C-alpha cells in the first residue's frame, strides 16, 4: 500500500521483506506508525462505535503497510490509543505523516480511511467531518478527498 514505507524494510541484498520484531525500528518510523494508527483509531471511533471489524481492519492495515508482526501491532494499537488520550489535536499525528509520506501515500491513507468508514456501509456526519479535517491537515485538496471516497465506494460496490 505505501510503497515507500515498505521499501524501508526491504533487504536490498536478498530482496526479502524484514519482519519487525521490536528492536530494529528507528524512533522516527515508530512515531509514523503510531501517528497512522492513531488516525485510524480516531476515525473508527468517530461515529461513537468502535467495532471488532474496524479494529481488525486497522490491525490488517498496520501489518501490511508497515510489515509488522502480530505482537508489535497489538502493542502499536495500545500505544496509539494512549497517544490519542494524551494528545491535544489531530495535528500531532498529521504532522508526523506530513513529514514522512509523499502526496500519493497520503492519498492512499485517505483511501484506507474511507474503506474503514465504509466497513459498516454507511457514513455518519462525524466520520464525514473528521475525514475532511484529516485531509485538510494532510494538505490534500477537497476534490482529492471526494475522488478517494467515490473510488472506494465503487471498489466496495456501494452506492
PDB file of C-alpha atoms in Angstrom:
ATOM      1  CA  UNK A   1       0.000   0.000   0.000  1.00  0.00           C
ATOM      2  CA  UNK A   2       2.531   2.612   0.985  1.00  0.00           C
ATOM      3  CA  UNK A   3       5.454   1.510  -1.158  1.00  0.00           C
ATOM      4  CA  UNK A   4       7.911   3.984   0.341  1.00  0.00           C
ATOM      5  CA  UNK A   5       7.346   2.656   3.812  1.00  0.00           C
ATOM      6  CA  UNK A   6       7.501  -0.944   2.690  1.00  0.00           C
ATOM      7  CA  UNK A   7      10.817  -0.259   0.969  1.00  0.00           C
ATOM      8  CA  UNK A   8      12.261   0.934   4.262  1.00  0.00           C
ATOM      9  CA  UNK A   9      12.011  -2.661   5.413  1.00  0.00           C
ATOM     10  CA  UNK A  10      13.225  -4.240   2.180  1.00  0.00           C
ATOM     11  CA  UNK A  11      16.515  -6.076   2.465  1.00  0.00           C
ATOM     12  CA  UNK A  12      18.427  -4.708  -0.541  1.00  0.00           C
ATOM     13  CA  UNK A  13      20.778  -7.662  -0.873  1.00  0.00           C
ATOM     14  CA  UNK A  14      18.288 -10.505  -0.684  1.00  0.00           C
ATOM     15  CA  UNK A  15      15.158  -8.662  -1.861  1.00  0.00           C
ATOM     16  CA  UNK A  16      13.120 -10.111   1.001  1.00  0.00           C
ATOM     17  CA  UNK A  17      10.998  -8.261   3.496  1.00  0.00           C
ATOM     18  CA  UNK A  18      12.216  -7.971   7.065  1.00  0.00           C
ATOM     19  CA  UNK A  19       9.553  -8.527   9.677  1.00  0.00           C
ATOM     20  CA  UNK A  20       9.774  -6.041  12.513  1.00  0.00           C
ATOM     21  CA  UNK A  21      10.199  -7.767  15.850  1.00  0.00           C
ATOM     22  CA  UNK A  22      10.558  -4.810  18.168  1.00  0.00           C
ATOM     23  CA  UNK A  23      14.235  -3.928  18.233  1.00  0.00           C
ATOM     24  CA  UNK A  24      15.277  -2.741  14.769  1.00  0.00           C
ATOM     25  CA  UNK A  25      12.822   0.063  14.092  1.00  0.00           C
ATOM     26  CA  UNK A  26      14.056   3.632  14.470  1.00  0.00           C
ATOM     27  CA  UNK A  27      12.135   6.017  16.681  1.00  0.00           C
ATOM     28  CA  UNK A  28      11.112   8.143  13.661  1.00  0.00           C
ATOM     29  CA  UNK A  29       9.496   5.154  11.977  1.00  0.00           C
ATOM     30  CA  UNK A  30       7.762   4.203  15.198  1.00  0.00           C
ATOM     31  CA  UNK A  31       6.346   7.727  15.509  1.00  0.00           C
ATOM     32  CA  UNK A  32       4.965   7.470  11.974  1.00  0.00           C
ATOM     33  CA  UNK A  33       3.400   4.084  12.734  1.00  0.00           C
ATOM     34  CA  UNK A  34       1.796   5.402  15.917  1.00  0.00           C
ATOM     35  CA  UNK A  35       0.539   8.504  14.092  1.00  0.00           C
ATOM     36  CA  UNK A  36      -1.024   6.494  11.264  1.00  0.00           C
ATOM     37  CA  UNK A  37      -2.572   4.038  13.703  1.00  0.00           C
ATOM     38  CA  UNK A  38      -3.937   6.904  15.806  1.00  0.00           C
ATOM     39  CA  UNK A  39      -5.637   8.444  12.771  1.00  0.00           C
ATOM     40  CA  UNK A  40      -7.280   5.102  12.005  1.00  0.00           C
ATOM     41  CA  UNK A  41      -8.434   4.678  15.606  1.00  0.00           C
ATOM     42  CA  UNK A  42      -9.788   8.224  15.723  1.00  0.00           C
ATOM     43  CA  UNK A  43     -11.723   7.556  12.524  1.00  0.00           C
ATOM     44  CA  UNK A  44     -13.073   4.252  13.830  1.00  0.00           C
ATOM     45  CA  UNK A  45     -14.342   5.974  16.967  1.00  0.00           C
ATOM     46  CA  UNK A  46     -15.793   8.998  15.151  1.00  0.00           C
ATOM     47  CA  UNK A  47     -19.303   7.541  14.884  1.00  0.00           C
ATOM     48  CA  UNK A  48     -19.301   6.511  18.544  1.00  0.00           C
ATOM     49  CA  UNK A  49     -18.919   2.773  17.837  1.00  0.00           C
ATOM     50  CA  UNK A  50     -15.522   1.052  17.569  1.00  0.00           C
ATOM     51  CA  UNK A  51     -16.332  -2.447  16.324  1.00  0.00           C
ATOM     52  CA  UNK A  52     -14.181  -5.561  16.257  1.00  0.00           C
ATOM     53  CA  UNK A  53     -14.430  -5.450  12.456  1.00  0.00           C
ATOM     54  CA  UNK A  54     -12.950  -1.944  12.455  1.00  0.00           C
ATOM     55  CA  UNK A  55     -10.221  -2.968  14.910  1.00  0.00           C
ATOM     56  CA  UNK A  56      -9.341  -5.965  12.732  1.00  0.00           C
ATOM     57  CA  UNK A  57      -9.229  -3.724   9.654  1.00  0.00           C
ATOM     58  CA  UNK A  58      -6.825  -1.340  11.392  1.00  0.00           C
ATOM     59  CA  UNK A  59      -4.622  -4.224  12.513  1.00  0.00           C
ATOM     60  CA  UNK A  60      -4.523  -5.623   8.975  1.00  0.00           C
ATOM     61  CA  UNK A  61      -3.678  -2.189   7.521  1.00  0.00           C
ATOM     62  CA  UNK A  62      -0.871  -1.642  10.010  1.00  0.00           C
ATOM     63  CA  UNK A  63       0.536  -5.124   9.397  1.00  0.00           C
ATOM     64  CA  UNK A  64       0.503  -4.829   5.605  1.00  0.00           C
ATOM     65  CA  UNK A  65       1.596  -1.202   5.384  1.00  0.00           C
ATOM     66  CA  UNK A  66       4.485  -1.343   7.824  1.00  0.00           C
ATOM     67  CA  UNK A  67       5.323  -5.083   7.614  1.00  0.00           C
ATOM     68  CA  UNK A  68       4.735  -5.726  11.317  1.00  0.00           C
ATOM     69  CA  UNK A  69       4.239  -8.902  13.321  1.00  0.00           C
ATOM     70  CA  UNK A  70       1.161  -9.650  15.428  1.00  0.00           C
ATOM     71  CA  UNK A  71       2.721  -8.855  18.804  1.00  0.00           C
ATOM     72  CA  UNK A  72       4.032  -5.490  17.675  1.00  0.00           C
ATOM     73  CA  UNK A  73       0.727  -4.495  16.060  1.00  0.00           C
ATOM     74  CA  UNK A  74      -1.103  -5.150  19.326  1.00  0.00           C
ATOM     75  CA  UNK A  75       1.467  -3.026  21.156  1.00  0.00           C
ATOM     76  CA  UNK A  76       1.116  -0.347  18.456  1.00  0.00           C
ATOM     77  CA  UNK A  77      -2.659  -0.233  18.924  1.00  0.00           C
ATOM     78  CA  UNK A  78      -2.225   0.266  22.668  1.00  0.00           C
ATOM     79  CA  UNK A  79       0.447   2.918  22.143  1.00  0.00           C
ATOM     80  CA  UNK A  80      -1.718   4.787  19.637  1.00  0.00           C
ATOM     81  CA  UNK A  81      -4.738   4.702  21.939  1.00  0.00           C
ATOM     82  CA  UNK A  82      -2.629   6.132  24.771  1.00  0.00           C
ATOM     83  CA  UNK A  83      -1.226   8.845  22.474  1.00  0.00           C
ATOM     84  CA  UNK A  84      -4.788   9.775  21.491  1.00  0.00           C
ATOM     85  CA  UNK A  85      -5.705  10.214  25.163  1.00  0.00           C
ATOM     86  CA  UNK A  86      -2.622  12.381  25.722  1.00  0.00           C
ATOM     87  CA  UNK A  87      -2.922  14.413  22.512  1.00  0.00           C
ATOM     88  CA  UNK A  88      -4.307  17.874  22.103  1.00  0.00           C
ATOM     89  CA  UNK A  89      -5.260  17.666  18.417  1.00  0.00           C
ATOM     90  CA  UNK A  90      -5.003  15.693  15.199  1.00  0.00           C
ATOM     91  CA  UNK A  91      -2.134  17.914  14.109  1.00  0.00           C
ATOM     92  CA  UNK A  92       0.227  15.916  16.298  1.00  0.00           C
ATOM     93  CA  UNK A  93      -0.473  12.862  14.170  1.00  0.00           C
ATOM     94  CA  UNK A  94      -0.882  14.508  10.786  1.00  0.00           C
ATOM     95  CA  UNK A  95       2.400  16.370  11.287  1.00  0.00           C
ATOM     96  CA  UNK A  96       4.271  13.074  11.529  1.00  0.00           C
ATOM     97  CA  UNK A  97       2.514  11.835   8.390  1.00  0.00           C
ATOM     98  CA  UNK A  98       3.259  15.073   6.518  1.00  0.00           C
ATOM     99  CA  UNK A  99       6.950  14.756   7.371  1.00  0.00           C
ATOM    100  CA  UNK A 100       7.188  11.162   6.149  1.00  0.00           C
ATOM    101  CA  UNK A 101       4.607  10.456   3.441  1.00  0.00           C
ATOM    102  CA  UNK A 102       4.586  11.581  -0.163  1.00  0.00           C
ATOM    103  CA  UNK A 103       1.415  13.163  -1.525  1.00  0.00           C
ATOM    104  CA  UNK A 104       0.458   9.838  -3.171  1.00  0.00           C
ATOM    105  CA  UNK A 105       0.965   7.985   0.099  1.00  0.00           C
ATOM    106  CA  UNK A 106      -1.227  10.494   1.915  1.00  0.00           C
ATOM    107  CA  UNK A 107      -3.963   9.962  -0.672  1.00  0.00           C
ATOM    108  CA  UNK A 108      -3.613   6.191  -0.177  1.00  0.00           C
ATOM    109  CA  UNK A 109      -4.013   6.793   3.545  1.00  0.00           C
ATOM    110  CA  UNK A 110      -7.211   8.760   2.895  1.00  0.00           C
ATOM    111  CA  UNK A 111      -8.471   5.896   0.703  1.00  0.00           C
ATOM    112  CA  UNK A 112      -7.807   3.439   3.515  1.00  0.00           C
ATOM    113  CA  UNK A 113      -9.638   5.702   5.955  1.00  0.00           C
ATOM    114  CA  UNK A 114     -12.625   5.731   3.573  1.00  0.00           C
ATOM    115  CA  UNK A 115     -12.505   1.914   3.497  1.00  0.00           C
ATOM    116  CA  UNK A 116     -12.600   1.923   7.279  1.00  0.00           C
ATOM    117  CA  UNK A 117     -15.525   4.336   7.303  1.00  0.00           C
ATOM    118  CA  UNK A 118     -17.495   2.176   4.897  1.00  0.00           C
ATOM    119  CA  UNK A 119     -16.883  -1.075   6.802  1.00  0.00           C
ATOM    120  CA  UNK A 120     -20.421  -0.635   8.117  1.00  0.00           C
ATOM    121  CA  UNK A 121     -21.610   0.593   4.679  1.00  0.00           C
ATOM    122  CA  UNK A 122     -22.712   3.988   5.976  1.00  0.00           C
ATOM    123  CA  UNK A 123     -21.207   7.407   6.531  1.00  0.00           C
ATOM    124  CA  UNK A 124     -22.002   9.349   9.685  1.00  0.00           C
ATOM    125  CA  UNK A 125     -21.757  13.128   9.778  1.00  0.00           C
ATOM    126  CA  UNK A 126     -18.939  12.781  12.333  1.00  0.00           C
ATOM    127  CA  UNK A 127     -16.920  10.499  10.064  1.00  0.00           C
ATOM    128  CA  UNK A 128     -17.507  12.832   7.130  1.00  0.00           C
ATOM    129  CA  UNK A 129     -16.345  15.823   9.157  1.00  0.00           C
ATOM    130  CA  UNK A 130     -13.298  14.023  10.540  1.00  0.00           C
ATOM    131  CA  UNK A 131     -12.014  12.709   7.214  1.00  0.00           C
ATOM    132  CA  UNK A 132     -12.284  16.180   5.707  1.00  0.00           C
ATOM    133  CA  UNK A 133     -10.409  17.589   8.706  1.00  0.00           C
ATOM    134  CA  UNK A 134      -7.706  14.913   8.396  1.00  0.00           C
ATOM    135  CA  UNK A 135      -7.437  15.549   4.661  1.00  0.00           C
ATOM    136  CA  UNK A 136      -7.044  19.269   5.295  1.00  0.00           C
ATOM    137  CA  UNK A 137      -4.284  18.675   7.870  1.00  0.00           C
ATOM    138  CA  UNK A 138      -2.532  16.395   5.353  1.00  0.00           C
ATOM    139  CA  UNK A 139      -2.682  19.113   2.681  1.00  0.00           C
ATOM    140  CA  UNK A 140      -4.996  17.113   0.451  1.00  0.00           C
ATOM    141  CA  UNK A 141      -7.425  19.043  -1.705  1.00  0.00           C
ATOM    142  CA  UNK A 142     -11.138  18.556  -1.071  1.00  0.00           C
ATOM    143  CA  UNK A 143     -11.578  17.264  -4.622  1.00  0.00           C
ATOM    144  CA  UNK A 144      -8.990  14.524  -3.969  1.00  0.00           C
ATOM    145  CA  UNK A 145     -10.768  13.517  -0.762  1.00  0.00           C
ATOM    146  CA  UNK A 146     -14.058  13.201  -2.643  1.00  0.00           C
ATOM    147  CA  UNK A 147     -12.413  11.318  -5.524  1.00  0.00           C
ATOM    148  CA  UNK A 148     -10.942   8.876  -2.999  1.00  0.00           C
ATOM    149  CA  UNK A 149     -14.383   8.444  -1.438  1.00  0.00           C
ATOM    150  CA  UNK A 150     -16.031   7.743  -4.788  1.00  0.00           C
ATOM    151  CA  UNK A 151     -13.279   5.309  -5.785  1.00  0.00           C
ATOM    152  CA  UNK A 152     -13.603   3.376  -2.502  1.00  0.00           C
ATOM    153  CA  UNK A 153     -17.392   3.252  -2.770  1.00  0.00           C
ATOM    154  CA  UNK A 154     -17.082   1.898  -6.297  1.00  0.00           C
ATOM    155  CA  UNK A 155     -14.489  -0.703  -5.207  1.00  0.00           C
ATOM    156  CA  UNK A 156     -16.749  -1.797  -2.353  1.00  0.00           C
ATOM    157  CA  UNK A 157     -19.864  -1.901  -4.554  1.00  0.00           C
ATOM    158  CA  UNK A 158     -21.661   0.831  -2.584  1.00  0.00           C
ATOM    159  CA  UNK A 159     -23.993   3.499  -3.927  1.00  0.00           C
TER     160      UNK A 159
END
